């Protein structure tokens, strides 16, 4: 049974850095970096490069945001000790936007609930899979509920769905940390 560790905090708070340090401190040898970001622009490409440079070359990298369990089963992860899943927030964003033609300003609540259920199911399946495997998983995510309520519908739906997915992942976690301005606070 794998251990789940959860790192959350604001943007640029140091979440990924602390997650990587956690993995280094625990001396995991065979590591998977599960990247959920899609680098569309130069800013994101630069951010991805900085993460790769900081992490080093001794990681197996998987880039995806959906069908996570099927991908991990295909990748034959049994020889690995840990997955760094970075990040839940990007996964939710991609699942909400990619391969969908949705007018978020005029969407019905029924359709929003359907999309949220699909996203919740993706995460639920992944969490149950992790608990059945002999691999630890370190989650990174953004804490979105501490700021202003977004003035536009997509922002509110995104915040709410991320909040629900984060709550689910945190409830499965054996340990959880809040990162604030580069300071790690254990919350579970």
mmCIF file with all atom_site columns, N, CA, C and O in Angstrom, residues 49-86:
data_model
loop_
_atom_site.group_PDB
_atom_site.id
_atom_site.type_symbol
_atom_site.label_atom_id
_atom_site.label_alt_id
_atom_site.label_comp_id
_atom_site.label_asym_id
_atom_site.label_entity_id
_atom_site.label_seq_id
_atom_site.pdbx_PDB_ins_code
_atom_site.Cartn_x
_atom_site.Cartn_y
_atom_site.Cartn_z
_atom_site.occupancy
_atom_site.B_iso_or_equiv
_atom_site.pdbx_formal_charge
_atom_site.auth_seq_id
_atom_site.auth_comp_id
_atom_site.auth_asym_id
_atom_site.auth_atom_id
_atom_site.pdbx_PDB_model_num
ATOM 1   N N  . UNK A 1 49 ? 11.227 24.072 -17.980 1.00 0.00 ? 49 UNK A N  1
ATOM 2   C CA . UNK A 1 49 ? 12.690 23.910 -18.056 1.00 0.00 ? 49 UNK A CA 1
ATOM 3   C C  . UNK A 1 49 ? 13.334 24.104 -16.686 1.00 0.00 ? 49 UNK A C  1
ATOM 4   O O  . UNK A 1 49 ? 14.224 23.342 -16.290 1.00 0.00 ? 49 UNK A O  1
ATOM 5   N N  . UNK A 1 50 ? 12.900 25.104 -15.939 1.00 0.00 ? 50 UNK A N  1
ATOM 6   C CA . UNK A 1 50 ? 13.451 25.356 -14.598 1.00 0.00 ? 50 UNK A CA 1
ATOM 7   C C  . UNK A 1 50 ? 13.168 24.178 -13.662 1.00 0.00 ? 50 UNK A C  1
ATOM 8   O O  . UNK A 1 50 ? 14.024 23.794 -12.863 1.00 0.00 ? 50 UNK A O  1
ATOM 9   N N  . UNK A 1 51 ? 11.980 23.614 -13.764 1.00 0.00 ? 51 UNK A N  1
ATOM 10  C CA . UNK A 1 51 ? 11.646 22.441 -12.942 1.00 0.00 ? 51 UNK A CA 1
ATOM 11  C C  . UNK A 1 51 ? 12.549 21.261 -13.302 1.00 0.00 ? 51 UNK A C  1
ATOM 12  O O  . UNK A 1 51 ? 13.063 20.577 -12.415 1.00 0.00 ? 51 UNK A O  1
ATOM 13  N N  . UNK A 1 52 ? 12.747 21.032 -14.585 1.00 0.00 ? 52 UNK A N  1
ATOM 14  C CA . UNK A 1 52 ? 13.603 19.922 -15.029 1.00 0.00 ? 52 UNK A CA 1
ATOM 15  C C  . UNK A 1 52 ? 15.030 20.136 -14.558 1.00 0.00 ? 52 UNK A C  1
ATOM 16  O O  . UNK A 1 52 ? 15.668 19.212 -14.028 1.00 0.00 ? 52 UNK A O  1
ATOM 17  N N  . UNK A 1 53 ? 15.541 21.351 -14.721 1.00 0.00 ? 53 UNK A N  1
ATOM 18  C CA . UNK A 1 53 ? 16.920 21.654 -14.296 1.00 0.00 ? 53 UNK A CA 1
ATOM 19  C C  . UNK A 1 53 ? 17.087 21.456 -12.798 1.00 0.00 ? 53 UNK A C  1
ATOM 20  O O  . UNK A 1 53 ? 18.095 20.903 -12.342 1.00 0.00 ? 53 UNK A O  1
ATOM 21  N N  . UNK A 1 54 ? 16.106 21.887 -12.008 1.00 0.00 ? 54 UNK A N  1
ATOM 22  C CA . UNK A 1 54 ? 16.194 21.752 -10.545 1.00 0.00 ? 54 UNK A CA 1
ATOM 23  C C  . UNK A 1 54 ? 16.111 20.292 -10.125 1.00 0.00 ? 54 UNK A C  1
ATOM 24  O O  . UNK A 1 54 ? 16.793 19.855 -9.209  1.00 0.00 ? 54 UNK A O  1
ATOM 25  N N  . UNK A 1 55 ? 15.276 19.531 -10.807 1.00 0.00 ? 55 UNK A N  1
ATOM 26  C CA . UNK A 1 55 ? 15.048 18.134 -10.462 1.00 0.00 ? 55 UNK A CA 1
ATOM 27  C C  . UNK A 1 55 ? 16.221 17.249 -10.836 1.00 0.00 ? 55 UNK A C  1
ATOM 28  O O  . UNK A 1 55 ? 16.535 16.303 -10.129 1.00 0.00 ? 55 UNK A O  1
ATOM 29  N N  . UNK A 1 56 ? 16.816 17.487 -11.969 1.00 0.00 ? 56 UNK A N  1
ATOM 30  C CA . UNK A 1 56 ? 17.887 16.620 -12.433 1.00 0.00 ? 56 UNK A CA 1
ATOM 31  C C  . UNK A 1 56 ? 17.379 15.588 -13.422 1.00 0.00 ? 56 UNK A C  1
ATOM 32  O O  . UNK A 1 56 ? 16.186 15.519 -13.735 1.00 0.00 ? 56 UNK A O  1
ATOM 33  N N  . UNK A 1 57 ? 18.279 14.771 -13.903 1.00 0.00 ? 57 UNK A N  1
ATOM 34  C CA . UNK A 1 57 ? 17.982 13.835 -15.004 1.00 0.00 ? 57 UNK A CA 1
ATOM 35  C C  . UNK A 1 57 ? 17.579 12.437 -14.538 1.00 0.00 ? 57 UNK A C  1
ATOM 36  O O  . UNK A 1 57 ? 17.234 11.601 -15.354 1.00 0.00 ? 57 UNK A O  1
ATOM 37  N N  . UNK A 1 58 ? 17.634 12.158 -13.245 1.00 0.00 ? 58 UNK A N  1
ATOM 38  C CA . UNK A 1 58 ? 17.401 10.786 -12.782 1.00 0.00 ? 58 UNK A CA 1
ATOM 39  C C  . UNK A 1 58 ? 15.933 10.491 -12.464 1.00 0.00 ? 58 UNK A C  1
ATOM 40  O O  . UNK A 1 58 ? 15.614 9.746  -11.551 1.00 0.00 ? 58 UNK A O  1
ATOM 41  N N  . UNK A 1 59 ? 15.042 11.053 -13.260 1.00 0.00 ? 59 UNK A N  1
ATOM 42  C CA . UNK A 1 59 ? 13.610 10.836 -13.116 1.00 0.00 ? 59 UNK A CA 1
ATOM 43  C C  . UNK A 1 59 ? 13.044 10.281 -14.418 1.00 0.00 ? 59 UNK A C  1
ATOM 44  O O  . UNK A 1 59 ? 13.444 10.689 -15.501 1.00 0.00 ? 59 UNK A O  1
ATOM 45  N N  . UNK A 1 60 ? 12.074 9.392  -14.306 1.00 0.00 ? 60 UNK A N  1
ATOM 46  C CA . UNK A 1 60 ? 11.268 8.995  -15.459 1.00 0.00 ? 60 UNK A CA 1
ATOM 47  C C  . UNK A 1 60 ? 10.142 10.023 -15.526 1.00 0.00 ? 60 UNK A C  1
ATOM 48  O O  . UNK A 1 60 ? 9.464  10.271 -14.529 1.00 0.00 ? 60 UNK A O  1
ATOM 49  N N  . UNK A 1 61 ? 9.935  10.624 -16.681 1.00 0.00 ? 61 UNK A N  1
ATOM 50  C CA . UNK A 1 61 ? 8.891  11.635 -16.825 1.00 0.00 ? 61 UNK A CA 1
ATOM 51  C C  . UNK A 1 61 ? 7.729  11.083 -17.637 1.00 0.00 ? 61 UNK A C  1
ATOM 52  O O  . UNK A 1 61 ? 7.926  10.480 -18.688 1.00 0.00 ? 61 UNK A O  1
ATOM 53  N N  . UNK A 1 62 ? 6.520  11.315 -17.117 1.00 0.00 ? 62 UNK A N  1
ATOM 54  C CA . UNK A 1 62 ? 5.281  10.981 -17.817 1.00 0.00 ? 62 UNK A CA 1
ATOM 55  C C  . UNK A 1 62 ? 4.501  12.283 -17.931 1.00 0.00 ? 62 UNK A C  1
ATOM 56  O O  . UNK A 1 62 ? 4.297  12.979 -16.936 1.00 0.00 ? 62 UNK A O  1
ATOM 57  N N  . UNK A 1 63 ? 4.082  12.609 -19.146 1.00 0.00 ? 63 UNK A N  1
ATOM 58  C CA . UNK A 1 63 ? 3.313  13.829 -19.370 1.00 0.00 ? 63 UNK A CA 1
ATOM 59  C C  . UNK A 1 63 ? 1.891  13.448 -19.777 1.00 0.00 ? 63 UNK A C  1
ATOM 60  O O  . UNK A 1 63 ? 1.682  12.871 -20.844 1.00 0.00 ? 63 UNK A O  1
ATOM 61  N N  . UNK A 1 64 ? 0.930  13.777 -18.917 1.00 0.00 ? 64 UNK A N  1
ATOM 62  C CA . UNK A 1 64 ? -0.473 13.463 -19.191 1.00 0.00 ? 64 UNK A CA 1
ATOM 63  C C  . UNK A 1 64 ? -1.331 14.160 -18.149 1.00 0.00 ? 64 UNK A C  1
ATOM 64  O O  . UNK A 1 64 ? -0.829 14.614 -17.122 1.00 0.00 ? 64 UNK A O  1
ATOM 65  N N  . UNK A 1 65 ? -2.624 14.198 -18.403 1.00 0.00 ? 65 UNK A N  1
ATOM 66  C CA . UNK A 1 65 ? -3.551 14.776 -17.429 1.00 0.00 ? 65 UNK A CA 1
ATOM 67  C C  . UNK A 1 65 ? -4.845 13.988 -17.317 1.00 0.00 ? 65 UNK A C  1
ATOM 68  O O  . UNK A 1 65 ? -5.699 14.315 -16.504 1.00 0.00 ? 65 UNK A O  1
ATOM 69  N N  . UNK A 1 66 ? -5.013 12.960 -18.144 1.00 0.00 ? 66 UNK A N  1
ATOM 70  C CA . UNK A 1 66 ? -6.224 12.146 -18.069 1.00 0.00 ? 66 UNK A CA 1
ATOM 71  C C  . UNK A 1 66 ? -5.852 10.691 -18.288 1.00 0.00 ? 66 UNK A C  1
ATOM 72  O O  . UNK A 1 66 ? -4.737 10.378 -18.699 1.00 0.00 ? 66 UNK A O  1
ATOM 73  N N  . UNK A 1 67 ? -6.802 9.802  -17.970 1.00 0.00 ? 67 UNK A N  1
ATOM 74  C CA . UNK A 1 67 ? -6.571 8.362  -18.081 1.00 0.00 ? 67 UNK A CA 1
ATOM 75  C C  . UNK A 1 67 ? -5.309 7.944  -17.313 1.00 0.00 ? 67 UNK A C  1
ATOM 76  O O  . UNK A 1 67 ? -4.512 7.135  -17.774 1.00 0.00 ? 67 UNK A O  1
ATOM 77  N N  . UNK A 1 68 ? -5.161 8.496  -16.147 1.00 0.00 ? 68 UNK A N  1
ATOM 78  C CA . UNK A 1 68 ? -3.926 8.353  -15.371 1.00 0.00 ? 68 UNK A CA 1
ATOM 79  C C  . UNK A 1 68 ? -3.645 6.901  -15.007 1.00 0.00 ? 68 UNK A C  1
ATOM 80  O O  . UNK A 1 68 ? -2.516 6.433  -15.177 1.00 0.00 ? 68 UNK A O  1
ATOM 81  N N  . UNK A 1 69 ? -4.637 6.189  -14.520 1.00 0.00 ? 69 UNK A N  1
ATOM 82  C CA . UNK A 1 69 ? -4.417 4.799  -14.113 1.00 0.00 ? 69 UNK A CA 1
ATOM 83  C C  . UNK A 1 69 ? -3.990 3.963  -15.311 1.00 0.00 ? 69 UNK A C  1
ATOM 84  O O  . UNK A 1 69 ? -3.019 3.195  -15.235 1.00 0.00 ? 69 UNK A O  1
ATOM 85  N N  . UNK A 1 70 ? -4.666 4.100  -16.433 1.00 0.00 ? 70 UNK A N  1
ATOM 86  C CA . UNK A 1 70 ? -4.305 3.327  -17.635 1.00 0.00 ? 70 UNK A CA 1
ATOM 87  C C  . UNK A 1 70 ? -2.876 3.641  -18.078 1.00 0.00 ? 70 UNK A C  1
ATOM 88  O O  . UNK A 1 70 ? -2.118 2.738  -18.463 1.00 0.00 ? 70 UNK A O  1
ATOM 89  N N  . UNK A 1 71 ? -2.509 4.900  -17.999 1.00 0.00 ? 71 UNK A N  1
ATOM 90  C CA . UNK A 1 71 ? -1.147 5.296  -18.390 1.00 0.00 ? 71 UNK A CA 1
ATOM 91  C C  . UNK A 1 71 ? -0.126 4.676  -17.450 1.00 0.00 ? 71 UNK A C  1
ATOM 92  O O  . UNK A 1 71 ? 0.892  4.137  -17.892 1.00 0.00 ? 71 UNK A O  1
ATOM 93  N N  . UNK A 1 72 ? -0.378 4.727  -16.152 1.00 0.00 ? 72 UNK A N  1
ATOM 94  C CA . UNK A 1 72 ? 0.572  4.152  -15.195 1.00 0.00 ? 72 UNK A CA 1
ATOM 95  C C  . UNK A 1 72 ? 0.668  2.638  -15.357 1.00 0.00 ? 72 UNK A C  1
ATOM 96  O O  . UNK A 1 72 ? 1.757  2.072  -15.242 1.00 0.00 ? 72 UNK A O  1
ATOM 97  N N  . UNK A 1 73 ? -0.442 1.985  -15.622 1.00 0.00 ? 73 UNK A N  1
ATOM 98  C CA . UNK A 1 73 ? -0.403 0.532  -15.848 1.00 0.00 ? 73 UNK A CA 1
ATOM 99  C C  . UNK A 1 73 ? 0.400  0.206  -17.100 1.00 0.00 ? 73 UNK A C  1
ATOM 100 O O  . UNK A 1 73 ? 1.173  -0.744 -17.120 1.00 0.00 ? 73 UNK A O  1
ATOM 101 N N  . UNK A 1 74 ? 0.256  0.999  -18.120 1.00 0.00 ? 74 UNK A N  1
ATOM 102 C CA . UNK A 1 74 ? 1.002  0.797  -19.367 1.00 0.00 ? 74 UNK A CA 1
ATOM 103 C C  . UNK A 1 74 ? 2.498  1.044  -19.160 1.00 0.00 ? 74 UNK A C  1
ATOM 104 O O  . UNK A 1 74 ? 3.337  0.363  -19.747 1.00 0.00 ? 74 UNK A O  1
ATOM 105 N N  . UNK A 1 75 ? 2.831  2.017  -18.323 1.00 0.00 ? 75 UNK A N  1
ATOM 106 C CA . UNK A 1 75 ? 4.229  2.385  -18.080 1.00 0.00 ? 75 UNK A CA 1
ATOM 107 C C  . UNK A 1 75 ? 4.963  1.386  -17.189 1.00 0.00 ? 75 UNK A C  1
ATOM 108 O O  . UNK A 1 75 ? 6.162  1.506  -16.995 1.00 0.00 ? 75 UNK A O  1
ATOM 109 N N  . UNK A 1 76 ? 4.251  0.437  -16.625 1.00 0.00 ? 76 UNK A N  1
ATOM 110 C CA . UNK A 1 76 ? 4.856  -0.588 -15.767 1.00 0.00 ? 76 UNK A CA 1
ATOM 111 C C  . UNK A 1 76 ? 5.716  0.060  -14.671 1.00 0.00 ? 76 UNK A C  1
ATOM 112 O O  . UNK A 1 76 ? 6.933  -0.010 -14.677 1.00 0.00 ? 76 UNK A O  1
ATOM 113 N N  . UNK A 1 77 ? 5.034  0.645  -13.723 1.00 0.00 ? 77 UNK A N  1
ATOM 114 C CA . UNK A 1 77 ? 5.700  1.431  -12.682 1.00 0.00 ? 77 UNK A CA 1
ATOM 115 C C  . UNK A 1 77 ? 6.190  0.613  -11.492 1.00 0.00 ? 77 UNK A C  1
ATOM 116 O O  . UNK A 1 77 ? 6.737  1.165  -10.545 1.00 0.00 ? 77 UNK A O  1
ATOM 117 N N  . UNK A 1 78 ? 6.019  -0.701 -11.536 1.00 0.00 ? 78 UNK A N  1
ATOM 118 C CA . UNK A 1 78 ? 6.339  -1.519 -10.361 1.00 0.00 ? 78 UNK A CA 1
ATOM 119 C C  . UNK A 1 78 ? 7.794  -1.422 -9.921  1.00 0.00 ? 78 UNK A C  1
ATOM 120 O O  . UNK A 1 78 ? 8.121  -1.742 -8.785  1.00 0.00 ? 78 UNK A O  1
ATOM 121 N N  . UNK A 1 79 ? 8.689  -0.982 -10.778 1.00 0.00 ? 79 UNK A N  1
ATOM 122 C CA . UNK A 1 79 ? 10.095 -0.828 -10.398 1.00 0.00 ? 79 UNK A CA 1
ATOM 123 C C  . UNK A 1 79 ? 10.400 0.549  -9.836  1.00 0.00 ? 79 UNK A C  1
ATOM 124 O O  . UNK A 1 79 ? 11.559 0.891  -9.641  1.00 0.00 ? 79 UNK A O  1
ATOM 125 N N  . UNK A 1 80 ? 9.379  1.336  -9.563  1.00 0.00 ? 80 UNK A N  1
ATOM 126 C CA . UNK A 1 80 ? 9.585  2.689  -9.064  1.00 0.00 ? 80 UNK A CA 1
ATOM 127 C C  . UNK A 1 80 ? 9.096  2.809  -7.624  1.00 0.00 ? 80 UNK A C  1
ATOM 128 O O  . UNK A 1 80 ? 8.214  2.084  -7.192  1.00 0.00 ? 80 UNK A O  1
ATOM 129 N N  . UNK A 1 81 ? 9.695  3.756  -6.910  1.00 0.00 ? 81 UNK A N  1
ATOM 130 C CA . UNK A 1 81 ? 9.402  3.958  -5.487  1.00 0.00 ? 81 UNK A CA 1
ATOM 131 C C  . UNK A 1 81 ? 8.378  5.067  -5.244  1.00 0.00 ? 81 UNK A C  1
ATOM 132 O O  . UNK A 1 81 ? 7.655  5.042  -4.250  1.00 0.00 ? 81 UNK A O  1
ATOM 133 N N  . UNK A 1 82 ? 8.381  6.087  -6.123  1.00 0.00 ? 82 UNK A N  1
ATOM 134 C CA . UNK A 1 82 ? 7.596  7.285  -5.841  1.00 0.00 ? 82 UNK A CA 1
ATOM 135 C C  . UNK A 1 82 ? 7.176  7.961  -7.147  1.00 0.00 ? 82 UNK A C  1
ATOM 136 O O  . UNK A 1 82 ? 7.901  7.907  -8.144  1.00 0.00 ? 82 UNK A O  1
ATOM 137 N N  . UNK A 1 83 ? 6.001  8.600  -7.070  1.00 0.00 ? 83 UNK A N  1
ATOM 138 C CA . UNK A 1 83 ? 5.511  9.464  -8.136  1.00 0.00 ? 83 UNK A CA 1
ATOM 139 C C  . UNK A 1 83 ? 5.395  10.870 -7.559  1.00 0.00 ? 83 UNK A C  1
ATOM 140 O O  . UNK A 1 83 ? 4.788  11.061 -6.499  1.00 0.00 ? 83 UNK A O  1
ATOM 141 N N  . UNK A 1 84 ? 5.969  11.842 -8.238  1.00 0.00 ? 84 UNK A N  1
ATOM 142 C CA . UNK A 1 84 ? 5.712  13.249 -7.923  1.00 0.00 ? 84 UNK A CA 1
ATOM 143 C C  . UNK A 1 84 ? 4.688  13.724 -8.946  1.00 0.00 ? 84 UNK A C  1
ATOM 144 O O  . UNK A 1 84 ? 4.983  13.820 -10.139 1.00 0.00 ? 84 UNK A O  1
ATOM 145 N N  . UNK A 1 85 ? 3.467  13.969 -8.493  1.00 0.00 ? 85 UNK A N  1
ATOM 146 C CA . UNK A 1 85 ? 2.360  14.376 -9.361  1.00 0.00 ? 85 UNK A CA 1
ATOM 147 C C  . UNK A 1 85 ? 2.230  15.885 -9.270  1.00 0.00 ? 85 UNK A C  1
ATOM 148 O O  . UNK A 1 85 ? 1.748  16.427 -8.287  1.00 0.00 ? 85 UNK A O  1
ATOM 149 N N  . UNK A 1 86 ? 2.665  16.573 -10.325 1.00 0.00 ? 86 UNK A N  1
ATOM 150 C CA . UNK A 1 86 ? 2.743  18.038 -10.315 1.00 0.00 ? 86 UNK A CA 1
ATOM 151 C C  . UNK A 1 86 ? 2.056  18.570 -11.564 1.00 0.00 ? 86 UNK A C  1
ATOM 152 O O  . UNK A 1 86 ? 2.635  18.530 -12.637 1.00 0.00 ? 86 UNK A O  1
#
